CSV table of C-alpha atoms in Angstrom, one decimal:
chain,number,residue,atom,x,y,z
Z,24,UNK,CA,-3.1,-2.0,-12.7
Z,25,UNK,CA,-2.3,-1.5,-8.8
Z,26,UNK,CA,0.4,-3.2,-8.1
Z,27,UNK,CA,1.9,-3.9,-4.7
Z,28,UNK,CA,6.0,-4.1,-3.9
Z,29,UNK,CA,7.5,-5.7,-0.2
Z,30,UNK,CA,11.0,-4.7,-0.1
Z,31,UNK,CA,13.0,-7.4,1.6
Z,32,UNK,CA,11.6,-10.7,1.7
Z,33,UNK,CA,13.3,-12.0,5.7
Z,34,UNK,CA,14.5,-9.3,8.4
Z,35,UNK,CA,15.6,-10.6,10.4
Z,36,UNK,CA,16.0,-8.7,14.0
Z,37,UNK,CA,17.2,-8.9,17.3
Z,38,UNK,CA,14.3,-9.3,20.7
Z,39,UNK,CA,13.4,-5.8,21.8
Z,40,UNK,CA,14.9,-4.2,18.1
Z,41,UNK,CA,12.8,-2.2,15.9
Z,42,UNK,CA,10.9,-3.4,13.2
Z,43,UNK,CA,10.2,-1.9,10.0
Z,44,UNK,CA,8.8,-3.5,7.0
Z,45,UNK,CA,8.8,-2.4,4.1
Z,46,UNK,CA,5.4,-1.2,1.3
Z,47,UNK,CA,6.1,0.8,-1.3
Z,48,UNK,CA,2.5,0.8,-3.8
Z,49,UNK,CA,1.5,1.8,-7.7
Z,50,UNK,CA,-1.1,4.1,-8.0
Z,51,UNK,CA,-2.4,7.4,-9.3
Z,52,UNK,CA,-4.8,8.3,-6.5
Z,53,UNK,CA,-4.2,6.7,-3.4
Z,54,UNK,CA,-5.8,3.6,-2.5
Z,55,UNK,CA,-7.2,1.5,0.7
Z,56,UNK,CA,-4.3,-0.1,2.6
Z,57,UNK,CA,-3.6,-3.3,4.7
Z,58,UNK,CA,-1.1,-5.3,6.5
Z,59,UNK,CA,-1.5,-9.1,7.0
Z,60,UNK,CA,-0.4,-11.4,9.5
Z,61,UNK,CA,0.5,-15.2,8.7
Z,62,UNK,CA,1.2,-16.8,11.4
Z,63,UNK,CA,2.4,-20.6,10.2
Z,64,UNK,CA,-0.2,-22.9,9.1
Z,65,UNK,CA,-3.4,-20.8,10.0
Z,66,UNK,CA,-4.8,-17.8,7.9
Z,67,UNK,CA,-4.8,-14.5,7.2
Z,68,UNK,CA,-5.7,-11.7,10.0
Z,69,UNK,CA,-6.0,-8.2,9.9
Z,70,UNK,CA,-3.2,-6.5,11.9
Z,71,UNK,CA,-4.4,-2.6,10.5
Z,72,UNK,CA,-6.0,-1.1,6.9
Z,73,UNK,CA,-6.2,2.6,5.7
Z,74,UNK,CA,-8.5,4.5,4.9
Z,75,UNK,CA,-8.1,7.6,3.7
Z,76,UNK,CA,-8.4,8.9,7.7
Z,77,UNK,CA,-5.5,9.5,9.9
Z,78,UNK,CA,-2.2,8.6,7.4
Z,79,UNK,CA,-1.1,7.3,10.6
Z,80,UNK,CA,-2.4,4.5,11.7
Z,81,UNK,CA,-2.0,2.3,15.1
Z,82,UNK,CA,-3.6,-2.2,14.6
Z,83,UNK,CA,-3.2,-5.0,17.2
Z,84,UNK,CA,-0.2,-6.0,19.3
Z,85,UNK,CA,2.1,-2.7,18.8
Z,86,UNK,CA,1.7,-2.5,14.5
Z,87,UNK,CA,1.5,0.3,13.3
Z,88,UNK,CA,1.9,2.4,9.7
Z,89,UNK,CA,2.4,5.8,7.9
Z,90,UNK,CA,0.1,6.2,4.7
Z,91,UNK,CA,3.8,9.0,3.0
Z,92,UNK,CA,0.9,9.5,-0.2
Z,93,UNK,CA,4.1,11.9,-1.8
Z,94,UNK,CA,6.3,9.1,-1.8
Z,95,UNK,CA,3.6,4.9,-2.1
Z,96,UNK,CA,4.4,4.2,1.4
Z,97,UNK,CA,3.2,2.7,3.8
Z,98,UNK,CA,5.8,0.8,6.0
Z,99,UNK,CA,5.2,-1.6,8.6
Z,100,UNK,CA,6.5,-0.4,12.4
Z,101,UNK,CA,6.7,-2.1,16.1
Z,102,UNK,CA,8.8,-0.1,18.7
Z,103,UNK,CA,9.8,-3.4,20.7
Z,104,UNK,CA,9.7,-6.6,19.0
Z,105,UNK,CA,8.4,-9.6,20.6
Z,106,UNK,CA,9.2,-13.3,20.2
Z,107,UNK,CA,5.5,-14.0,19.3
Z,108,UNK,CA,5.5,-11.4,16.4
Z,109,UNK,CA,7.9,-13.9,13.9
Z,110,UNK,CA,5.5,-14.8,11.3
Z,111,UNK,CA,4.7,-13.8,7.7
Z,112,UNK,CA,3.1,-11.1,6.9
Z,113,UNK,CA,1.9,-8.8,3.1
Z,114,UNK,CA,1.2,-5.4,2.3
Z,115,UNK,CA,-2.1,-5.3,0.2
Z,116,UNK,CA,-3.4,-2.6,-1.9
Z,117,UNK,CA,-7.2,-2.2,-3.0
Z,118,UNK,CA,-8.7,0.3,-5.8
Z,119,UNK,CA,-10.6,3.0,-4.0
Z,120,UNK,CA,-14.7,2.0,-5.4
Z,121,UNK,CA,-13.0,-1.7,-5.3
Z,122,UNK,CA,-13.3,-4.6,-3.5
Z,123,UNK,CA,-10.8,-6.8,-5.1
Z,124,UNK,CA,-7.3,-7.1,-3.0
Z,125,UNK,CA,-3.6,-7.0,-4.8
Z,126,UNK,CA,-1.4,-8.5,-2.0
Z,127,UNK,CA,2.2,-8.2,-1.6
Z,128,UNK,CA,4.6,-10.8,-2.4
Z,129,UNK,CA,5.4,-10.3,1.5
Z,130,UNK,CA,8.3,-10.5,4.3
Z,131,UNK,CA,9.0,-13.4,5.9
Z,132,UNK,CA,9.7,-11.7,10.2
Z,133,UNK,CA,12.4,-13.5,11.7
Z,134,UNK,CA,13.3,-12.6,15.1
Z,135,UNK,CA,16.7,-14.1,17.6
Z,136,UNK,CA,16.7,-14.0,21.2
D,15,UNK,CA,-18.9,-16.4,16.3
D,16,UNK,CA,-18.8,-16.3,12.8
D,17,UNK,CA,-16.3,-17.9,10.9
D,18,UNK,CA,-14.9,-18.8,7.8
D,19,UNK,CA,-14.5,-22.3,7.1
D,20,UNK,CA,-12.6,-25.1,4.3
D,21,UNK,CA,-11.8,-28.9,3.8
D,22,UNK,CA,-9.8,-30.7,2.7
D,23,UNK,CA,-7.6,-29.1,5.1
D,24,UNK,CA,-4.5,-31.2,3.1
D,25,UNK,CA,-5.6,-33.0,0.2
D,26,UNK,CA,-3.7,-35.8,-2.5
D,27,UNK,CA,-4.4,-36.1,-5.9
D,28,UNK,CA,-3.8,-37.1,-9.2
D,29,UNK,CA,-3.2,-34.9,-12.8
D,30,UNK,CA,-5.9,-34.9,-14.0
D,31,UNK,CA,-7.8,-35.8,-11.2
D,32,UNK,CA,-11.9,-33.4,-10.3
D,33,UNK,CA,-10.6,-31.8,-7.2
D,34,UNK,CA,-13.9,-29.4,-5.5
D,35,UNK,CA,-12.6,-26.7,-2.3
D,36,UNK,CA,-15.4,-26.4,0.1
D,37,UNK,CA,-14.8,-23.5,1.6
D,38,UNK,CA,-18.1,-22.3,3.7
D,39,UNK,CA,-19.0,-19.1,6.0
D,40,UNK,CA,-21.1,-17.6,8.5
D,41,UNK,CA,-20.6,-14.4,8.8
D,42,UNK,CA,-23.8,-13.8,6.1
D,43,UNK,CA,-21.1,-11.8,3.8
D,44,UNK,CA,-21.9,-10.9,-0.2
D,45,UNK,CA,-18.2,-11.0,-1.4
D,46,UNK,CA,-16.6,-14.2,-1.4
D,47,UNK,CA,-12.5,-15.0,-2.3
D,48,UNK,CA,-10.1,-17.3,-3.3
D,49,UNK,CA,-6.7,-17.4,-3.4
D,50,UNK,CA,-3.4,-19.2,-4.2
D,51,UNK,CA,0.0,-18.5,-2.0
D,52,UNK,CA,2.6,-20.2,-3.4
D,53,UNK,CA,6.4,-18.6,-2.5
D,54,UNK,CA,7.8,-16.0,-3.2
D,55,UNK,CA,3.8,-14.3,-5.8
D,56,UNK,CA,2.2,-14.3,-2.2
D,57,UNK,CA,-1.4,-13.9,-2.5
D,58,UNK,CA,-2.3,-14.0,-6.4
D,59,UNK,CA,-6.1,-14.2,-6.6
D,60,UNK,CA,-7.5,-16.2,-8.9
D,61,UNK,CA,-12.0,-16.4,-8.6
D,62,UNK,CA,-14.8,-14.2,-6.5
D,63,UNK,CA,-17.9,-13.1,-5.5
D,64,UNK,CA,-19.9,-10.3,-4.9
D,65,UNK,CA,-23.4,-12.4,-4.8
D,66,UNK,CA,-25.0,-15.4,-5.4
D,67,UNK,CA,-24.9,-15.4,-8.6
D,68,UNK,CA,-22.2,-13.5,-9.5
D,69,UNK,CA,-18.6,-15.3,-10.5
D,70,UNK,CA,-15.9,-13.5,-11.5
D,71,UNK,CA,-12.4,-14.2,-12.8
D,72,UNK,CA,-9.7,-13.0,-10.8
D,73,UNK,CA,-5.4,-13.3,-11.9
D,74,UNK,CA,-4.9,-16.6,-11.7
D,75,UNK,CA,-8.1,-18.2,-13.6
D,76,UNK,CA,-7.3,-20.4,-16.1
D,77,UNK,CA,-7.9,-24.2,-14.6
D,78,UNK,CA,-9.8,-23.6,-12.2
D,79,UNK,CA,-14.5,-22.6,-11.5
D,80,UNK,CA,-16.6,-21.4,-8.9
D,81,UNK,CA,-19.9,-21.2,-8.7
D,82,UNK,CA,-22.2,-19.2,-6.1
D,83,UNK,CA,-26.0,-20.9,-5.4
D,84,UNK,CA,-26.1,-19.9,-2.2
D,85,UNK,CA,-24.6,-16.5,0.4
D,86,UNK,CA,-22.7,-18.9,3.3
D,87,UNK,CA,-20.9,-21.5,0.2
D,88,UNK,CA,-18.1,-20.7,-2.8
D,89,UNK,CA,-15.9,-24.2,-4.2
D,90,UNK,CA,-13.1,-24.0,-6.1
D,91,UNK,CA,-13.1,-27.0,-9.0
D,92,UNK,CA,-9.7,-27.6,-10.3
D,93,UNK,CA,-11.1,-29.9,-12.9
D,94,UNK,CA,-7.7,-31.6,-14.6
D,95,UNK,CA,-5.6,-30.8,-11.6
D,96,UNK,CA,-2.1,-30.0,-12.6
D,97,UNK,CA,1.2,-30.4,-11.0
D,98,UNK,CA,1.3,-26.6,-11.3
D,99,UNK,CA,-1.7,-26.4,-8.9
D,100,UNK,CA,-0.4,-28.0,-6.0
D,101,UNK,CA,-0.5,-24.8,-4.4
D,102,UNK,CA,-1.8,-23.4,-0.2
D,103,UNK,CA,-5.4,-22.0,-0.8
D,104,UNK,CA,-7.7,-19.6,0.9
D,105,UNK,CA,-10.7,-18.8,1.7
D,106,UNK,CA,-12.0,-15.3,2.2
D,107,UNK,CA,-14.9,-13.2,2.3
D,108,UNK,CA,-15.7,-9.3,3.3
D,109,UNK,CA,-18.5,-7.0,3.8
D,110,UNK,CA,-19.7,-5.2,0.0
D,111,UNK,CA,-21.2,-1.9,1.8
D,112,UNK,CA,-18.7,0.8,1.4
D,113,UNK,CA,-15.1,-0.2,0.5
D,114,UNK,CA,-12.1,0.0,2.4
D,115,UNK,CA,-13.6,-3.7,3.8
D,116,UNK,CA,-11.9,-6.4,5.5
D,117,UNK,CA,-11.3,-10.0,4.2
D,118,UNK,CA,-11.6,-13.2,6.9
D,119,UNK,CA,-9.7,-15.6,5.8
D,120,UNK,CA,-10.3,-18.9,6.3
D,121,UNK,CA,-7.3,-21.5,8.0
D,122,UNK,CA,-6.4,-23.0,3.9
D,123,UNK,CA,-6.6,-26.1,2.4
D,124,UNK,CA,-2.5,-27.4,1.6
D,125,UNK,CA,-3.4,-29.5,-2.3
D,126,UNK,CA,-1.0,-31.4,-3.5
D,127,UNK,CA,-0.8,-33.2,-7.0
D,128,UNK,CA,1.0,-36.2,-8.0
């Protein structure tokens, strides 16, 4: 069965610093991979997704993620954090040919002024 | 603009009562999903539907049921609410063609079972 592990339930960075949120998946076949963001008291919205095209995926709000098959990873990065990036971030996986998503536990990102 | 709505946004109920949470989407998506969100668990799939009259159990389906009588709606029913079902519930929908489709989420329903 597909699974996703997000390393670190809480990440804290200073404003302007690099953001790195880690995600590893388990699958024998490269799946579809997603990053979603949840702002307080809201639903989830898509940041970016990998669907077997380019391995470096650019998303909204300056975020990007790189698919590394050899490491079964899909880490999310942003070069310079803004206060508005404070939110909960979820990595999710969907097997190829399936419509369901399996979510990681989430990482809460805090931005320090 | 197309959207997905949930009602109520907040609900307090008592143990043993039947509760129904509504989900309505105007995307005309065939796929609809119900998740619950709990601290430390992320989102877990309760039930899902790939079209009218189609329903499937997810990872944590015990104590929940859904029915799909039209494209727009997928109500979630808690047959006999339990304190363990206190959670935030999210509905989502997506297109059915191909794979890797984005799921669009509603704003959530916060349910408290006393």
